[in-house]
JSON list of N, CA and C in Angstrom, two decimals:
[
{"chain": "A", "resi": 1, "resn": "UNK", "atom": "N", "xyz": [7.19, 10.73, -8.47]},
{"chain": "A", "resi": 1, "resn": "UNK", "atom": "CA", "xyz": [5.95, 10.73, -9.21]},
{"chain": "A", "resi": 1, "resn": "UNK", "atom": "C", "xyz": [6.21, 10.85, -10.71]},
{"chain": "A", "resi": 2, "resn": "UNK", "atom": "N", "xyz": [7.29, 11.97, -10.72]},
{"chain": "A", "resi": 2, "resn": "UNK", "atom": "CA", "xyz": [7.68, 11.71, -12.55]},
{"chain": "A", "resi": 2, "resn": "UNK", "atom": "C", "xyz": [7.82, 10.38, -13.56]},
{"chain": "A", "resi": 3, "resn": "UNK", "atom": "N", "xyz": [8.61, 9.87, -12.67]},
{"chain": "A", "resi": 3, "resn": "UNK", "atom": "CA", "xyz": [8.80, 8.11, -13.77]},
{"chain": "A", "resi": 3, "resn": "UNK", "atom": "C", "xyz": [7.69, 7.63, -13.49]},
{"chain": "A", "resi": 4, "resn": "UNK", "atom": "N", "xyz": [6.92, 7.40, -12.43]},
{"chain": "A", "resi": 4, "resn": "UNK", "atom": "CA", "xyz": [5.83, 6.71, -12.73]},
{"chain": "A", "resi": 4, "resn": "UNK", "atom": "C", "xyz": [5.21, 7.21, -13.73]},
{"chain": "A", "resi": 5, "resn": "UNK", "atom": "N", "xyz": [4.70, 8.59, -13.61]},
{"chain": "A", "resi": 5, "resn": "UNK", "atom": "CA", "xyz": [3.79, 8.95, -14.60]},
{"chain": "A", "resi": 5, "resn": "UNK", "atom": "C", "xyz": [4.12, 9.05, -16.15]},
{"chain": "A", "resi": 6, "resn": "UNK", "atom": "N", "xyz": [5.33, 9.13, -16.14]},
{"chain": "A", "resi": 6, "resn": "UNK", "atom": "CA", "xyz": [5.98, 8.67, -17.72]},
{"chain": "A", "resi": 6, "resn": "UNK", "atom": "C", "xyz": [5.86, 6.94, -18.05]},
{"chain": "A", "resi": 7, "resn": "UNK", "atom": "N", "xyz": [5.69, 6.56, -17.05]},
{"chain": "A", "resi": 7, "resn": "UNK", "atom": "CA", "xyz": [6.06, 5.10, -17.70]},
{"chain": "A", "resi": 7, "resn": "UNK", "atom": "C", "xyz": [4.25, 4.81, -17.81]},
{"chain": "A", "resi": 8, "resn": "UNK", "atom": "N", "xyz": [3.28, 5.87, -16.94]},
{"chain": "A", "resi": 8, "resn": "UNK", "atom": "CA", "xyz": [1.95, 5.30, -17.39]},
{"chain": "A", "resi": 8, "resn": "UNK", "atom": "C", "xyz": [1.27, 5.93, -18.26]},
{"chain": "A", "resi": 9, "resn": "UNK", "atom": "N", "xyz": [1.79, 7.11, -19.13]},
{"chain": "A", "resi": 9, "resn": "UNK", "atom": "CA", "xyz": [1.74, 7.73, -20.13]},
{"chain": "A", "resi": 9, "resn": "UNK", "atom": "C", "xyz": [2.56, 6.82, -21.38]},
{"chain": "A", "resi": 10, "resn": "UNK", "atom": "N", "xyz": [3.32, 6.88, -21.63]},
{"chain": "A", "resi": 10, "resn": "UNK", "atom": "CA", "xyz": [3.69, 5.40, -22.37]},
{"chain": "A", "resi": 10, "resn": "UNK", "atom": "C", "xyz": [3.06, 4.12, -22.88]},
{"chain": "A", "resi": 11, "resn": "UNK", "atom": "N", "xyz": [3.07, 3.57, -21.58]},
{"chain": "A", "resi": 11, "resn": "UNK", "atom": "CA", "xyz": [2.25, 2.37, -21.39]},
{"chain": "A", "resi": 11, "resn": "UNK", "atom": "C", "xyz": [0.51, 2.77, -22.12]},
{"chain": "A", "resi": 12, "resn": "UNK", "atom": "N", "xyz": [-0.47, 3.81, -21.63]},
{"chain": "A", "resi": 12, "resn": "UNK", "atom": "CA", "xyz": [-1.59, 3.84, -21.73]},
{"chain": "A", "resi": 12, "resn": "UNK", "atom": "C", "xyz": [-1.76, 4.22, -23.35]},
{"chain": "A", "resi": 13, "resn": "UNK", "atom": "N", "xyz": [-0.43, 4.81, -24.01]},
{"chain": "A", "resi": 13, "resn": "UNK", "atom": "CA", "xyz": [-0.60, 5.99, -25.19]},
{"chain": "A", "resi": 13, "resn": "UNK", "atom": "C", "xyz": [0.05, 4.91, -26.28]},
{"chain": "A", "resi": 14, "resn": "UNK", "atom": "N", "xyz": [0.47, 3.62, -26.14]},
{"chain": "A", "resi": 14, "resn": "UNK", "atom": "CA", "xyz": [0.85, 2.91, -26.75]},
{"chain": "A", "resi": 14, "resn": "UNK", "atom": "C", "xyz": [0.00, 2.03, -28.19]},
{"chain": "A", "resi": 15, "resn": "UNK", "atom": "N", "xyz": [-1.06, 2.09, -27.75]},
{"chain": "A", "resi": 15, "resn": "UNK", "atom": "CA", "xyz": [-1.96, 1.51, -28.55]},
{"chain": "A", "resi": 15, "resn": "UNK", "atom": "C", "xyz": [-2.25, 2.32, -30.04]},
{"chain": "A", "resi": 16, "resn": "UNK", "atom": "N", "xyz": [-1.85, 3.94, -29.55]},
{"chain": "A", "resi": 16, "resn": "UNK", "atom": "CA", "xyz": [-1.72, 4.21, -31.19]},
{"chain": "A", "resi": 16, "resn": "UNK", "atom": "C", "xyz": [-2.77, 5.32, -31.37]},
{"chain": "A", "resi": 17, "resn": "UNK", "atom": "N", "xyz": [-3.59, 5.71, -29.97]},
{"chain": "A", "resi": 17, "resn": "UNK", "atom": "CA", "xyz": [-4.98, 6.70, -29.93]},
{"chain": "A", "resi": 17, "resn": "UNK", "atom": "C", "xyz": [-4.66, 7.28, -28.64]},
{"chain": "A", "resi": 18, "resn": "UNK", "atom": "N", "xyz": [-5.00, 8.34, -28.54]},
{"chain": "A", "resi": 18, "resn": "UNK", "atom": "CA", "xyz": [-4.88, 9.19, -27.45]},
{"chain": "A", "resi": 18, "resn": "UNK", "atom": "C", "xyz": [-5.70, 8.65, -25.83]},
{"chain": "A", "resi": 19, "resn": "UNK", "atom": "N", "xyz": [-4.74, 8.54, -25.26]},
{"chain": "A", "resi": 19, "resn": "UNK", "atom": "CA", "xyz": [-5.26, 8.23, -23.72]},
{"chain": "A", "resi": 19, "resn": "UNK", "atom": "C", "xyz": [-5.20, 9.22, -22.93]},
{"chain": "A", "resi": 20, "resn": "UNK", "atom": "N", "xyz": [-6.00, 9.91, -22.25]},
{"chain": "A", "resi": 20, "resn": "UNK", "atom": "CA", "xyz": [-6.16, 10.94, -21.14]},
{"chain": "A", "resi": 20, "resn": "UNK", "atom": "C", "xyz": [-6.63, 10.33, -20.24]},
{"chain": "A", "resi": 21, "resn": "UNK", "atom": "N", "xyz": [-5.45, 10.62, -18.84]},
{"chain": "A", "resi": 21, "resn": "UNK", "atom": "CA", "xyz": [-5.86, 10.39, -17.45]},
{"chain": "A", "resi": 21, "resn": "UNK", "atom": "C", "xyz": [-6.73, 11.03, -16.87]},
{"chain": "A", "resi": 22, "resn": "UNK", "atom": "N", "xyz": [-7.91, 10.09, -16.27]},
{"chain": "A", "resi": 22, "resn": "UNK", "atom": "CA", "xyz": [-9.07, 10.34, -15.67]},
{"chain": "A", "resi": 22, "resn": "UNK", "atom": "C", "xyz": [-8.74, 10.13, -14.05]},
{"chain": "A", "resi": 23, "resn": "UNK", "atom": "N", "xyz": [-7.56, 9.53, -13.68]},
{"chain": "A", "resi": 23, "resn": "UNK", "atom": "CA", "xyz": [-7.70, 9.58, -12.48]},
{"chain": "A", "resi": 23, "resn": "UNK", "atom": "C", "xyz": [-5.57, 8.81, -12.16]},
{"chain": "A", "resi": 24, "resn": "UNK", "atom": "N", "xyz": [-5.44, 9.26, -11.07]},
{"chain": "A", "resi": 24, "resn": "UNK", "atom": "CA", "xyz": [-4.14, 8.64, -10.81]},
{"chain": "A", "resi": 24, "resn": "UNK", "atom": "C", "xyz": [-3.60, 9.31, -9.24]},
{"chain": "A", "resi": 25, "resn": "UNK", "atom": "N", "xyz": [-3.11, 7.92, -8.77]},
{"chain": "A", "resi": 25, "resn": "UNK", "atom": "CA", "xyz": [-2.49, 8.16, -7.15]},
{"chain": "A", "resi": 25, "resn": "UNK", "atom": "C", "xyz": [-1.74, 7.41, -7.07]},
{"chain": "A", "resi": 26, "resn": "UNK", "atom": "N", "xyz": [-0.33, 7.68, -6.18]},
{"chain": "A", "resi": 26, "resn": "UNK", "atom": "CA", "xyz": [0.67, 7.06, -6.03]},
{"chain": "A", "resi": 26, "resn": "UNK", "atom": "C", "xyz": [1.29, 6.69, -4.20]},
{"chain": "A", "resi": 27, "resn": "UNK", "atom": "N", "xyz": [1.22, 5.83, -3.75]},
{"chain": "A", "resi": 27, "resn": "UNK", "atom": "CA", "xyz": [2.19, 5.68, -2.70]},
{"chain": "A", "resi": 27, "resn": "UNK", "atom": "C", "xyz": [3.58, 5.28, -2.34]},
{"chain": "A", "resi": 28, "resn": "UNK", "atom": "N", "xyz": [3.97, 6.21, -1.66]},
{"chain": "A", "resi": 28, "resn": "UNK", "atom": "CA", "xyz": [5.42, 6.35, -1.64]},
{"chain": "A", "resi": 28, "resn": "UNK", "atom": "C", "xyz": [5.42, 5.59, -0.05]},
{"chain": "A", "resi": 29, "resn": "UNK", "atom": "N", "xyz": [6.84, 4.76, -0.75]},
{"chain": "A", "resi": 29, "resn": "UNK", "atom": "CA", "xyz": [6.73, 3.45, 0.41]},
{"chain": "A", "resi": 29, "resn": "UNK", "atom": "C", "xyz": [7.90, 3.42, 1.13]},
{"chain": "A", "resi": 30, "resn": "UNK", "atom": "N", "xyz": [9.49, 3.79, 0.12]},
{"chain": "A", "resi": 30, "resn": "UNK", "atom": "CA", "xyz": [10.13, 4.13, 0.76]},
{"chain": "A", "resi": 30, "resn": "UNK", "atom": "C", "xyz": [11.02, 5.19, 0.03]},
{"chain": "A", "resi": 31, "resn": "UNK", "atom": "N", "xyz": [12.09, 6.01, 1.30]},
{"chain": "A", "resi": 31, "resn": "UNK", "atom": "CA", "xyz": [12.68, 6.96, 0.47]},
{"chain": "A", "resi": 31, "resn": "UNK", "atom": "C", "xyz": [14.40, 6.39, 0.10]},
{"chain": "A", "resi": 32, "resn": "UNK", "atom": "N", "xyz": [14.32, 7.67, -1.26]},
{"chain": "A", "resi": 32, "resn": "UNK", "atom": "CA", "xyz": [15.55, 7.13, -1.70]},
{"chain": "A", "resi": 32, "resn": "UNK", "atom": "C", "xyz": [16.62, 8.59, -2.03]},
{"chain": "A", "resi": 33, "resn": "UNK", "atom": "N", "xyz": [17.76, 8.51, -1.71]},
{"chain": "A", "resi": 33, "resn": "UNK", "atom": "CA", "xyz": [18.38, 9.42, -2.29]},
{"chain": "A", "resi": 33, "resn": "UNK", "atom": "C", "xyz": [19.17, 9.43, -3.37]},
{"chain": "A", "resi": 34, "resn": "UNK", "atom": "N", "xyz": [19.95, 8.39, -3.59]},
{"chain": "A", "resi": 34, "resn": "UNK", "atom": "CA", "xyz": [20.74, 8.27, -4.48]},
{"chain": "A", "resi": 34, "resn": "UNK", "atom": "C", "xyz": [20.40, 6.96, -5.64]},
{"chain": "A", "resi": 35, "resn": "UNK", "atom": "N", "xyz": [21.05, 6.77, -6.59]},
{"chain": "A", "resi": 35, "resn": "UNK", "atom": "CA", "xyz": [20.94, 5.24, -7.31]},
{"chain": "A", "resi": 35, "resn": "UNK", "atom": "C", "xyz": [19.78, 5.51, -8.48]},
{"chain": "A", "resi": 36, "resn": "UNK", "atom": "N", "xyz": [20.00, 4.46, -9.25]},
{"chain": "A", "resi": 36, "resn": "UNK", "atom": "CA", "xyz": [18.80, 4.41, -10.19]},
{"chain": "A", "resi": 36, "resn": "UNK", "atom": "C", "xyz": [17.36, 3.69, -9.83]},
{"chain": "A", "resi": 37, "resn": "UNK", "atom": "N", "xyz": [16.77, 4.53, -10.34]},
{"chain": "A", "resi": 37, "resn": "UNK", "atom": "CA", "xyz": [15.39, 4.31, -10.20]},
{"chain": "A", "resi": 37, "resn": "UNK", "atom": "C", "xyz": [14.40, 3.32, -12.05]},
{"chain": "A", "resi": 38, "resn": "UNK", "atom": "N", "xyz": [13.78, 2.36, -11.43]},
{"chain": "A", "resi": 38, "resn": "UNK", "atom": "CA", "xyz": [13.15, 2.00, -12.64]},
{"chain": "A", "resi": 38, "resn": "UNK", "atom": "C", "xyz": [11.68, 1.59, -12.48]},
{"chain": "A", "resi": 39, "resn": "UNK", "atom": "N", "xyz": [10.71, 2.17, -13.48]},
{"chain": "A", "resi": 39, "resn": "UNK", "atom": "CA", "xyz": [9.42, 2.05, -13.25]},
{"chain": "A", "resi": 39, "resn": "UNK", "atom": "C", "xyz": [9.09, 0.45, -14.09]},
{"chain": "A", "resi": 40, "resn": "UNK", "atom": "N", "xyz": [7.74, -0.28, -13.77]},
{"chain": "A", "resi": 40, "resn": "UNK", "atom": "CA", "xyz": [8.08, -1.13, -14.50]},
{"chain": "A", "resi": 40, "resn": "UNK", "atom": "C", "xyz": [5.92, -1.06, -14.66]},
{"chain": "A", "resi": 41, "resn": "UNK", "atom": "N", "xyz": [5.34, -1.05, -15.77]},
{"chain": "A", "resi": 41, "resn": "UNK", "atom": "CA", "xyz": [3.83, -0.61, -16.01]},
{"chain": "A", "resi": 41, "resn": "UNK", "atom": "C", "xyz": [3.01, -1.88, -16.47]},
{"chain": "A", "resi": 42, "resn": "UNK", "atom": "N", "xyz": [2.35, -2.14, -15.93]},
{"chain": "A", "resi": 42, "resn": "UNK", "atom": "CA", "xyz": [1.14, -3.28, -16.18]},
{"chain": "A", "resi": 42, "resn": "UNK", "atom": "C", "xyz": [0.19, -3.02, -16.56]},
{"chain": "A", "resi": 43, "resn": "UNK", "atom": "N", "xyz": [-0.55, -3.35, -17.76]},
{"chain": "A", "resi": 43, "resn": "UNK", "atom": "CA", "xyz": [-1.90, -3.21, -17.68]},
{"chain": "A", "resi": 43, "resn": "UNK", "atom": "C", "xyz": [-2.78, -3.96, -17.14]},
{"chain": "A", "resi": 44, "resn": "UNK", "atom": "N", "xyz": [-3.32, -3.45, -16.55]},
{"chain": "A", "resi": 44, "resn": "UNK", "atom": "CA", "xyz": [-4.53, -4.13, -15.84]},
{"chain": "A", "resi": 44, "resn": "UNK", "atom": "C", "xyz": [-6.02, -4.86, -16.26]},
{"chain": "A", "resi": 45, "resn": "UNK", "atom": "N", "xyz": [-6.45, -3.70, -17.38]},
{"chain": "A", "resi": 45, "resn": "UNK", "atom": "CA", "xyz": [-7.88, -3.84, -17.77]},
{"chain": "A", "resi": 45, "resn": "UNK", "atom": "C", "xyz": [-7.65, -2.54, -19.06]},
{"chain": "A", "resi": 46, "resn": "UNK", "atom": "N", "xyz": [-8.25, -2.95, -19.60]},
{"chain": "A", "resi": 46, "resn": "UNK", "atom": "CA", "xyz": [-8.47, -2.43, -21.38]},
{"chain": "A", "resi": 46, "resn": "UNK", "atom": "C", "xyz": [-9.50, -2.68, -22.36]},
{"chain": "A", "resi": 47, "resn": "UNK", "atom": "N", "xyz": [-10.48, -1.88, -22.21]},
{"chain": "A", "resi": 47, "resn": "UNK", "atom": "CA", "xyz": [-11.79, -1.98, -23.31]},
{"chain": "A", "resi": 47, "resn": "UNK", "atom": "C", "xyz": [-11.27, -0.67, -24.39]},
{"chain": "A", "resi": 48, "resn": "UNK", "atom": "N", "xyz": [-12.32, -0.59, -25.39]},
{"chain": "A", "resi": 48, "resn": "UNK", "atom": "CA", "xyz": [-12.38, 0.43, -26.24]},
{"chain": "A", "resi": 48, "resn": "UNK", "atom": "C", "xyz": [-12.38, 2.04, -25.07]},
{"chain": "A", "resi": 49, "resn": "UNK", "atom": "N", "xyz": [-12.79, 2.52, -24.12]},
{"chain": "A", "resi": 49, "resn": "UNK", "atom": "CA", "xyz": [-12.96, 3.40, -23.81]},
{"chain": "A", "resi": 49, "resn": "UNK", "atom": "C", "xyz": [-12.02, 3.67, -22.45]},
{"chain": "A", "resi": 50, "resn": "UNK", "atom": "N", "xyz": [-11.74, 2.70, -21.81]},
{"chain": "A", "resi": 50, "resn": "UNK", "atom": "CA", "xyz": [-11.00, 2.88, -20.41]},
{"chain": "A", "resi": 50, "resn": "UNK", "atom": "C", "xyz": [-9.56, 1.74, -19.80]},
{"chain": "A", "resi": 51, "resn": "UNK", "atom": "N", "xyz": [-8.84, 2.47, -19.57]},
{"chain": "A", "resi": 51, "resn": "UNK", "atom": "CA", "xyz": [-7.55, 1.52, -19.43]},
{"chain": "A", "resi": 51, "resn": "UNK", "atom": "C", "xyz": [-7.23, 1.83, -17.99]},
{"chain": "A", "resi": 52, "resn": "UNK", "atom": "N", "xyz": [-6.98, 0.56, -17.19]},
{"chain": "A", "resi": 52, "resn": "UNK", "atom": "CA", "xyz": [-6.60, 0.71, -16.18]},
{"chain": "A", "resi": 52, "resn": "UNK", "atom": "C", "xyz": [-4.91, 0.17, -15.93]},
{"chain": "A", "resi": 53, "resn": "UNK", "atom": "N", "xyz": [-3.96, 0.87, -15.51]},
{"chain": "A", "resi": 53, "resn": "UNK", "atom": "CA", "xyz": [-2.71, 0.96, -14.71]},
{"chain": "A", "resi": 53, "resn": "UNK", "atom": "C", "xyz": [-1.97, 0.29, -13.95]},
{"chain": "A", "resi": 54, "resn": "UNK", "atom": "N", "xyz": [-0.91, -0.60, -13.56]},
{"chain": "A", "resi": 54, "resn": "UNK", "atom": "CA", "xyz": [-0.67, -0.28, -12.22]},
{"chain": "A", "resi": 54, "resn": "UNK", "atom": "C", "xyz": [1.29, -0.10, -12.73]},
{"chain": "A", "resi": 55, "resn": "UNK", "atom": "N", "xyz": [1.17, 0.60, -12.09]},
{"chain": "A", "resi": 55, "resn": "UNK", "atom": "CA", "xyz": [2.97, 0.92, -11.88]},
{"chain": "A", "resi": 55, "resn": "UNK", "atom": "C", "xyz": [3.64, 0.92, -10.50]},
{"chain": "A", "resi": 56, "resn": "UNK", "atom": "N", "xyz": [5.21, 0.06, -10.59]},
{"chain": "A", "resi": 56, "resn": "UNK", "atom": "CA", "xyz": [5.78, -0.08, -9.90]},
{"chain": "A", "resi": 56, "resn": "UNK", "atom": "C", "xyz": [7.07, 0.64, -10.16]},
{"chain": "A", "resi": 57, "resn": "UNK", "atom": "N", "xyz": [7.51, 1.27, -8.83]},
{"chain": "A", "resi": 57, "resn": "UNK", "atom": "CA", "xyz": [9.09, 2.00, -9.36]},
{"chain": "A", "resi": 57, "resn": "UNK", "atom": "C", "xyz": [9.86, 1.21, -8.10]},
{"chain": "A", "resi": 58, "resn": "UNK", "atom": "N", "xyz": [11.06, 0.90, -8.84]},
{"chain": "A", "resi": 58, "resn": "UNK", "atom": "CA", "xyz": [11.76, 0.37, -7.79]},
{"chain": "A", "resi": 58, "resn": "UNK", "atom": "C", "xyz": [13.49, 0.91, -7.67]},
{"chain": "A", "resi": 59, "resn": "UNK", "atom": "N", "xyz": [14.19, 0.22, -6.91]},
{"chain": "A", "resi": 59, "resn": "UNK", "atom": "CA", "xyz": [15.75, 0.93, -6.75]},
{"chain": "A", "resi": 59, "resn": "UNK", "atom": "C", "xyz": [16.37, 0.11, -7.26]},
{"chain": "A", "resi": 60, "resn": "UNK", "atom": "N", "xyz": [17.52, 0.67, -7.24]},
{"chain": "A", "resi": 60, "resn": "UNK", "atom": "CA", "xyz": [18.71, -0.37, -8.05]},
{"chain": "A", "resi": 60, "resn": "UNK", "atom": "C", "xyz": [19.17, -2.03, -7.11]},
{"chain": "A", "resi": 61, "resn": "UNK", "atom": "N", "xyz": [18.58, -1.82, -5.98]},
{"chain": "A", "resi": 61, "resn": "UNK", "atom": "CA", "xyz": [18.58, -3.14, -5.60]},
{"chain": "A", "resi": 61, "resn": "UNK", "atom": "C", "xyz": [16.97, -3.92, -5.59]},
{"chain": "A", "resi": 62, "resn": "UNK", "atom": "N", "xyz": [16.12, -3.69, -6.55]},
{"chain": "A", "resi": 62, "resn": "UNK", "atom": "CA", "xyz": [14.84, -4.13, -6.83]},
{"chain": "A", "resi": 62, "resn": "UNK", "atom": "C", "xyz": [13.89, -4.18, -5.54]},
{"chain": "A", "resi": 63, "resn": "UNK", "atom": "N", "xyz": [14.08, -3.00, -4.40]},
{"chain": "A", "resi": 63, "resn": "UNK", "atom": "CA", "xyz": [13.05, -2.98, -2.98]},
{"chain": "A", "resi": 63, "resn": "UNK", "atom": "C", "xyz": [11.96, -1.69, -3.69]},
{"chain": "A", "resi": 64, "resn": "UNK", "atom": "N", "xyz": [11.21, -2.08, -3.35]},
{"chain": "A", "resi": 64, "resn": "UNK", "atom": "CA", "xyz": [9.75, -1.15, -4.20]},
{"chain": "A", "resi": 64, "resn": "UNK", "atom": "C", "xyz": [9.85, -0.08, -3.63]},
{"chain": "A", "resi": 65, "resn": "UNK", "atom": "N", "xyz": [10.08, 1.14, -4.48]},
{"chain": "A", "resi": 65, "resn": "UNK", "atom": "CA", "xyz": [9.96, 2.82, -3.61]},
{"chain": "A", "resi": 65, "resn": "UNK", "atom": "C", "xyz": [8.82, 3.05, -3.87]},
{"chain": "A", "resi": 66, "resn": "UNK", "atom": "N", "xyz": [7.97, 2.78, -5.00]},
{"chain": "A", "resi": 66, "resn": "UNK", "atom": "CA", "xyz": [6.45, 3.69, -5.20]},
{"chain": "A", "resi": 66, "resn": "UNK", "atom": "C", "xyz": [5.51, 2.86, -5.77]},
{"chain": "A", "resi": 67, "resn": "UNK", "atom": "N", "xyz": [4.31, 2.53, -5.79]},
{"chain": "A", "resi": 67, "resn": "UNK", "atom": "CA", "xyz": [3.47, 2.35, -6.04]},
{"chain": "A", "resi": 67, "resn": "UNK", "atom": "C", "xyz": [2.14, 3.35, -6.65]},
{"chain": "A", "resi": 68, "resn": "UNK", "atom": "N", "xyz": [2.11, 3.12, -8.19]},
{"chain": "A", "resi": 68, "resn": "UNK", "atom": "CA", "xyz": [1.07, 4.15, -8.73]},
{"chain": "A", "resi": 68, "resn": "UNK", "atom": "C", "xyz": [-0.23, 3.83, -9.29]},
{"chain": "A", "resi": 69, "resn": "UNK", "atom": "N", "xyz": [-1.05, 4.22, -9.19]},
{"chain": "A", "resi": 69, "resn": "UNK", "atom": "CA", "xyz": [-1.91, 3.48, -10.11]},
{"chain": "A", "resi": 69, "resn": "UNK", "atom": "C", "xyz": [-2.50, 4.09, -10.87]},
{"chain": "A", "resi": 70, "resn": "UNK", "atom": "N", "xyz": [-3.22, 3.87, -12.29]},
{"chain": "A", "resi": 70, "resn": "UNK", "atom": "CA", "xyz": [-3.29, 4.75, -12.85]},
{"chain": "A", "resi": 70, "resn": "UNK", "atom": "C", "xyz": [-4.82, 4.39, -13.90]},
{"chain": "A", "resi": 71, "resn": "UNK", "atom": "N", "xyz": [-5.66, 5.39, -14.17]},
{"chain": "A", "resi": 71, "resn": "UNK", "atom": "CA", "xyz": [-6.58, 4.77, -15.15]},
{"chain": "A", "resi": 71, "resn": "UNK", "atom": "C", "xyz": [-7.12, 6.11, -16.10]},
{"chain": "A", "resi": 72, "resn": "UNK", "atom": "N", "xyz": [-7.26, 5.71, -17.30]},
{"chain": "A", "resi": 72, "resn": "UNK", "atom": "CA", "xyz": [-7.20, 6.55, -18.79]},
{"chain": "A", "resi": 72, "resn": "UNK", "atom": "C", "xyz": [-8.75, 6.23, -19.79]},
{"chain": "A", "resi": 73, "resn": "UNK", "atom": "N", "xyz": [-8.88, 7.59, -20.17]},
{"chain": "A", "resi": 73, "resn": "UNK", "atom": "CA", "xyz": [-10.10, 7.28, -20.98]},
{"chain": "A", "resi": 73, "resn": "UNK", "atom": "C", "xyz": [-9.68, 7.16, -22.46]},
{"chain": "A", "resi": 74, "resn": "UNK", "atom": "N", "xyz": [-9.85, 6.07, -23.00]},
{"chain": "A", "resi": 74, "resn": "UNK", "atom": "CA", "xyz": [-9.13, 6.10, -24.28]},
{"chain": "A", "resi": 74, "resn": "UNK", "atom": "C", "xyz": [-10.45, 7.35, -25.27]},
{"chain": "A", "resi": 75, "resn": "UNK", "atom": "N", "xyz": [-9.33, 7.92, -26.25]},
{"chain": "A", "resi": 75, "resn": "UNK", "atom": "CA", "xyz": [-10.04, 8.78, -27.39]},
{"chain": "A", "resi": 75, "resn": "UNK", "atom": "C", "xyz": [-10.21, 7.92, -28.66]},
{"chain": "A", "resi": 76, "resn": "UNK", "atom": "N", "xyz": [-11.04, 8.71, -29.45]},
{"chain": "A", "resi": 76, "resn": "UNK", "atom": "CA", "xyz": [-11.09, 7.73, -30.63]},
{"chain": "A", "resi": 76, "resn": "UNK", "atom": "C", "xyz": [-9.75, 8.15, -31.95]},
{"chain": "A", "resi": 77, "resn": "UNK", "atom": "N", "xyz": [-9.22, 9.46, -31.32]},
{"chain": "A", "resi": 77, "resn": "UNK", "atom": "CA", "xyz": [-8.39, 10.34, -32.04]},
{"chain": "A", "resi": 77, "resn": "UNK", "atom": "C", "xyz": [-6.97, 9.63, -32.13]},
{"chain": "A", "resi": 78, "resn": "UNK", "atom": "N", "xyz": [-6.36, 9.58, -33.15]},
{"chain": "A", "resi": 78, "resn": "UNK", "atom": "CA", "xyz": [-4.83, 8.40, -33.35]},
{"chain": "A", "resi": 78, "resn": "UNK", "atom": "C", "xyz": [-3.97, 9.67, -33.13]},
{"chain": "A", "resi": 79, "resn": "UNK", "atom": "N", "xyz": [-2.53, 9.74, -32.84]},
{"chain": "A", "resi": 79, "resn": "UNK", "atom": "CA", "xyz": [-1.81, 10.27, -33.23]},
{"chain": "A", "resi": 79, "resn": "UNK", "atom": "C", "xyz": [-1.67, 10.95, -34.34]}
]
């Protein structure tokens, strides 16, 4: 759940104004013990007020471990 949620904190906080998550769930698809892990974040949908998510984490042989999704209320407040 950590990399996802870093990579949709990133992704959502990028624009330069504060994004707070209004909502977020993740499914875990398969397990992993060892190897690198990499999230990879899409935006979905983006107005002035609400950004929607989707994140993928996958393994070092690119088979999908998690699925997150994620959606943010943008602030009007910048960094």
């Amino acid at each position: 759940f950590g990399l996802a949620d870093a990579a949709f904190s990133i992704a959502s906080n990028s624009y330069g104004t504060i994004a707070v998550a209004i909502n977020a769930s993740i499914n875990f698809i398969k397990a992993v013990s060892s190897g690198t892990l990499i999230a990879e974040a899409t935006e979905i949908s983006k107005n002035s007020k609400i950004g929607v998510y989707s994140i993928k984490v996958y393994d070092d042989s690119s088979e999908i471990i998690a699925d997150f999704n994620g959606m943010v209320f943008r602030k009007k407040d910048s960094f």
